[in-house]
XYZ file of C-alpha atoms in Angstrom:
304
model
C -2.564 -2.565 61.207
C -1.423 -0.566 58.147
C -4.562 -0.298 55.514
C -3.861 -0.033 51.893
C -7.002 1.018 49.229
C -6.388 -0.345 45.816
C -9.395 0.769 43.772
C -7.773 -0.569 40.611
C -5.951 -3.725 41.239
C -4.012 -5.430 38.446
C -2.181 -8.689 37.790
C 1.337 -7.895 36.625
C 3.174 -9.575 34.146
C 6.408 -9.118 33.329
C 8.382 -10.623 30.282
C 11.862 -10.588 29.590
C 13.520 -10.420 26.133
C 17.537 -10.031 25.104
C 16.267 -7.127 22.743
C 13.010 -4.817 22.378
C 12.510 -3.872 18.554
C 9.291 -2.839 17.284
C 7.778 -4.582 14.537
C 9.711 -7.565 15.396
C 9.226 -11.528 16.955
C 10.496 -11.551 20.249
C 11.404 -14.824 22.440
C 10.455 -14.440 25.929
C 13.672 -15.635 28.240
C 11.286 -15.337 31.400
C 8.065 -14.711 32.259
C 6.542 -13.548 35.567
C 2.991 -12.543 37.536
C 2.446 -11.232 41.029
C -0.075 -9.103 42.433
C -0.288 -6.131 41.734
C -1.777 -2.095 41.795
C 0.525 0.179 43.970
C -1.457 -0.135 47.172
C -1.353 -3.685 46.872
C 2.445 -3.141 46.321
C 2.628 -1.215 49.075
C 1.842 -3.834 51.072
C 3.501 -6.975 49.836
C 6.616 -4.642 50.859
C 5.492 -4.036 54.642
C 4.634 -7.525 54.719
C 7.714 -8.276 53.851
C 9.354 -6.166 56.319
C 7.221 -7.701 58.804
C 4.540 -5.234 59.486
C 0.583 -6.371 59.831
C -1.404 -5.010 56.454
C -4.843 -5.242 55.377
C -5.117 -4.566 51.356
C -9.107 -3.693 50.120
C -10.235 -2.624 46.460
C -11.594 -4.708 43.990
C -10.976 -8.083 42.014
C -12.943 -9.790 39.575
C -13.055 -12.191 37.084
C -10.794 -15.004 36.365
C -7.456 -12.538 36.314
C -9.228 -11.524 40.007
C -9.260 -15.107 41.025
C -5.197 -15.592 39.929
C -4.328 -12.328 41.258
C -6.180 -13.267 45.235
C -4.650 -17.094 44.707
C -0.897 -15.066 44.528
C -1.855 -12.795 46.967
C -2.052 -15.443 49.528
C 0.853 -16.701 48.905
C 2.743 -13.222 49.775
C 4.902 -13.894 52.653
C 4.235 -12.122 56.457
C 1.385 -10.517 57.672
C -1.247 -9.736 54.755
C -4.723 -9.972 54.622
C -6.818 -10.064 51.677
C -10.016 -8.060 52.314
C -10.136 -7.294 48.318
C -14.334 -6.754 47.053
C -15.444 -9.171 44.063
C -17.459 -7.541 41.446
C -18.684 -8.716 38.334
C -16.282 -6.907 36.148
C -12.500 -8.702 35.397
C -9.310 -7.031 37.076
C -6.770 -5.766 34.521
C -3.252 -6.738 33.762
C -0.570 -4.891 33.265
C 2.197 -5.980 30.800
C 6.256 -4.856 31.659
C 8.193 -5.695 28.582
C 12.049 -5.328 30.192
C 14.809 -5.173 27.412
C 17.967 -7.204 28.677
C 20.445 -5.526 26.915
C 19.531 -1.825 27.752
C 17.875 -2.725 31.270
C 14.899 -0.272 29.843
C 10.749 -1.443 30.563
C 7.882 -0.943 28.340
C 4.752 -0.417 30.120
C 1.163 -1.700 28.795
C -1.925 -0.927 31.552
C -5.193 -2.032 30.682
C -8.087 0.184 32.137
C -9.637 -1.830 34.701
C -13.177 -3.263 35.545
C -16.265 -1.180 35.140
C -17.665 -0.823 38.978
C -21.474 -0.619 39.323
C -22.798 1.892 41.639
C -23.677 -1.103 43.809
C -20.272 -2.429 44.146
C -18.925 1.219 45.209
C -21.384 1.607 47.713
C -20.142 -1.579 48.941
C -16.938 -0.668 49.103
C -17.565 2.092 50.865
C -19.344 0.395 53.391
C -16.409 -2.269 54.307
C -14.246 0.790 54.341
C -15.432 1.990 56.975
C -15.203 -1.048 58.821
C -11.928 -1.656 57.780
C -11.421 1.905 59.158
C -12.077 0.409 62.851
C -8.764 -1.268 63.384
C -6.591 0.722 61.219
C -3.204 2.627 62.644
C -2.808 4.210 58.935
C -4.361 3.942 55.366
C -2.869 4.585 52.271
C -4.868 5.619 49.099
C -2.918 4.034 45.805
C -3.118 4.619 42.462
C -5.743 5.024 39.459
C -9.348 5.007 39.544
C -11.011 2.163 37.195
C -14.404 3.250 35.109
C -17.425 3.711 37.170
C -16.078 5.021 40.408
C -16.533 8.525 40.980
C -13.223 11.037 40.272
C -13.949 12.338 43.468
C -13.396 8.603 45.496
C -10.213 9.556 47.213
C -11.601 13.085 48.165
C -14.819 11.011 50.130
C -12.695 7.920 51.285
C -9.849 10.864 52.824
C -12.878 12.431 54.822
C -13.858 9.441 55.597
C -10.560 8.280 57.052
C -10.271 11.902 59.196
C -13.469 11.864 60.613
C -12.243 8.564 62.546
C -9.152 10.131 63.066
C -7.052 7.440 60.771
C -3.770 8.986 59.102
C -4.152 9.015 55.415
C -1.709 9.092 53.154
C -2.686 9.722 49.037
C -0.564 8.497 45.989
C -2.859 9.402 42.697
C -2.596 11.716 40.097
C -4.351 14.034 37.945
C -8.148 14.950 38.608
C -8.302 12.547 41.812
C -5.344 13.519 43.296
C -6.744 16.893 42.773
C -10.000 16.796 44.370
C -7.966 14.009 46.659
C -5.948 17.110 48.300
C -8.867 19.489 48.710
C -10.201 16.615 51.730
C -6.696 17.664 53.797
C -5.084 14.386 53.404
C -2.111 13.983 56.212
C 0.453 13.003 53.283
C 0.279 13.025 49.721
C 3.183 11.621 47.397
C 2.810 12.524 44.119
C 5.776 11.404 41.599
C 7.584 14.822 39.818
C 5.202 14.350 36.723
C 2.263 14.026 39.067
C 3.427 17.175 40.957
C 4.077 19.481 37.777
C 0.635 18.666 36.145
C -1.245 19.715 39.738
C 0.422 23.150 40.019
C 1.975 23.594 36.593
C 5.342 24.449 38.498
C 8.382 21.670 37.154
C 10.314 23.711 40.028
C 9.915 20.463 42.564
C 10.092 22.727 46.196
C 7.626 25.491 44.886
C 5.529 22.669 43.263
C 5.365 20.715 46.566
C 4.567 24.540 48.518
C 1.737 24.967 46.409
C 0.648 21.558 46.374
C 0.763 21.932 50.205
C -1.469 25.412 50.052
C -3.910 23.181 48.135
C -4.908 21.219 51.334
C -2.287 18.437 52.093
C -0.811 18.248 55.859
C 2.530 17.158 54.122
C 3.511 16.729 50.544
C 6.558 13.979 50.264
C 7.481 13.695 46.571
C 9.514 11.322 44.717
C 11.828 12.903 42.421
C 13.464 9.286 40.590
C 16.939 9.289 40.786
C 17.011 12.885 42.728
C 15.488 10.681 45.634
C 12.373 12.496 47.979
C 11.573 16.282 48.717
C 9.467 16.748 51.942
C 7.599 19.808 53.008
C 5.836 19.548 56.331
C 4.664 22.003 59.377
C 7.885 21.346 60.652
C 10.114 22.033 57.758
C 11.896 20.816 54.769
C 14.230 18.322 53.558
C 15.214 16.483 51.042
C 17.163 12.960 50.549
C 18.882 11.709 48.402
C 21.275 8.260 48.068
C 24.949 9.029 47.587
C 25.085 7.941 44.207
C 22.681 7.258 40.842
C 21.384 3.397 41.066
C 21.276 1.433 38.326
C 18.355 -0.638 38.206
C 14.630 -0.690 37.080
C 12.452 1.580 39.243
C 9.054 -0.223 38.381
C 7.131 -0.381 41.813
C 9.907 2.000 43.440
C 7.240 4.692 44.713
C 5.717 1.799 45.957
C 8.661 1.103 48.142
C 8.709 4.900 49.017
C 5.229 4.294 50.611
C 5.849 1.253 52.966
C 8.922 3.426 54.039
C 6.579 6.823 54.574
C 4.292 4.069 56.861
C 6.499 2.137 58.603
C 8.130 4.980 60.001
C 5.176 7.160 61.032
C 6.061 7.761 64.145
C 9.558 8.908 63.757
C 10.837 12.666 62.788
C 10.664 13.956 59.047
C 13.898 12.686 58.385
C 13.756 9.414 59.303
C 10.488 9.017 57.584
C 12.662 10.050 54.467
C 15.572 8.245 54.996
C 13.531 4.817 55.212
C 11.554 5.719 51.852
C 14.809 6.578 49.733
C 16.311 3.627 51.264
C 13.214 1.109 50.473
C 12.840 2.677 46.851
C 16.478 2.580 45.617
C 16.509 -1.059 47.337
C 13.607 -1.661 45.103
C 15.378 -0.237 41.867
C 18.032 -2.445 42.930
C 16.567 -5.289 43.068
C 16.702 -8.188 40.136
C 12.872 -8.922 39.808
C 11.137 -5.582 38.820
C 8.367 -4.364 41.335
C 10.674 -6.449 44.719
C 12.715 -4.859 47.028
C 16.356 -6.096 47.939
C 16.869 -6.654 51.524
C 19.850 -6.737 52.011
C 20.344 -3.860 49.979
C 17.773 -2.006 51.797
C 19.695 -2.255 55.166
C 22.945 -1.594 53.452
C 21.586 1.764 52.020
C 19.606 2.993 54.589
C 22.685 4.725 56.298
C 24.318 5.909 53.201
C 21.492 8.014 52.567
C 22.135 11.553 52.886
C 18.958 13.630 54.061
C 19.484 17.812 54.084
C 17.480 20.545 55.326
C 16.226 23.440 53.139
């Protein structure tokens, strides 16, 4: 079982319109709302791909209550072990221009989370912890839980010796590192602001010296750089995709997990593959299957 830690969950919604202008009446030409927060992203797309997933965090309110009713709806193996506080689960709003294929991104902040409901979380973390193969720690921290979460829920993960993989940024995915989590995947923006290198392979070095085992970084449309003990590659598809990458580095995730056990390369090959599926696909945030398993060999994977 693959466990996936979204701390700040979020109902997406996602309009379409033939033109974005500001200061101007729009007609929405379709409207849509899923689950979502990237761990929970992360593992609607292993689901999908047949893998078993447990996804924890928090949901609340009556935006909690839609986003749990979708969540069981996800097709394959998913379980919904998700904590209910008091506070109300954000939305996030994608505003996708048809004529340019461009997104506009609104995220609300989240739920404030007592002290109470961390410590709870905490405590069916570690339970969770029991039966896990992996865990992945996604995305943003909502008001109330400590910066330093990731950096206690990594140690946690270790000491029980879970694989952990980390995709933050900023002041988590700082202190995050520091704990000596097995992968972190920060995006290029994420990367530059933790070593103040926009050089991606000395960026992901450094990041490395900071603590992580591995550092596997999504570069967009320059695909994934990997520096690990056992060396250093990078992959790339053969050619730019058109597309919208919303929920992309998502993708790049279930591919890191799925193919834990396999060499460096492979492990790449499956994330570029997922993520450009992902950017391929017609609904922003889903994957293309059929895409996926047509790209997956085309994807070109070097060593540095």
């Amino acid at each position: 079982m693959i466990l996936t830690v979204t701390l700040n969950a979020a109902l997406d919604l996602t309009y379409r319109v033939p033109r974005l202008l500001p200061q101007t009446e729009h007609r929405v030409t379709q409207a849509l709302e899923r689950p979502g927060g990237k761990g929970l992203n992360v593992s609607r797309v292993l689901a999908a791909l047949g893998h078993e997933t447990v996804v924890t965090g928090f949901a609340g309110g009556p935006t909690g209550e839609t986003l749990r009713r979708l969540l069981a709806d996800a097709p394959g193996p998913l379980t919904d072990a998700l904590l209910p506080v008091t506070g109300t689960t954000r939305r996030t709003v994608a505003v996708t221009d048809a004529a340019t294929g461009t997104t506009t991104q609104l995220n609300e902040t989240g739920p404030d989370i007592t002290p109470g409901e961390w410590a709870a979380f905490t405590d069916r973390y570690a339970q969770l912890l029991r039966d896990a193969d992996a865990v992945a720690l996604c995305g943003s921290l909502p008001p109330g839980v400590p910066v330093g979460a990731y950096a206690h829920l990594v140690r946690q993960a270790r000491a029980r010796h879970v694989p952990v993989l980390l995709d933050t940024g900023g002041e988590p995915l700082r202190r995050g590192i520091a704990a000596r989590p097995d992968v972190v995947k920060p995006n290029a923006a994420e990367l530059a602001a933790l070593t103040g290198s926009t050089e991606p392979l000395r960026a992901a070095m450094d990041a490395r010296r900071r603590g992580a085992h591995t550092v596997a970084a999504s570069l967009g449309p320059d695909g994934m750089l990997a520096v690990t003990p056992d060396g250093i590659w990078r992959a790339t598809t053969p050619r730019p995709l058109q597309g919208n990458p919303t929920g992309a580095g998502d993708s790049a995730v279930a591919g890191l997990l799925l193919a834990r056990d396999l060499p460096w390369p492979d492990r790449l090959a499956r994330a570029v593959a997922l993520a450009a599926a992902t950017v391929r696909s017609p609904t922003a945030g889903d994957f293309d299957a059929a895409a996926y398993e047509d790209l997956l060999p085309q994807v070109r994977v070097t060593a540095m």
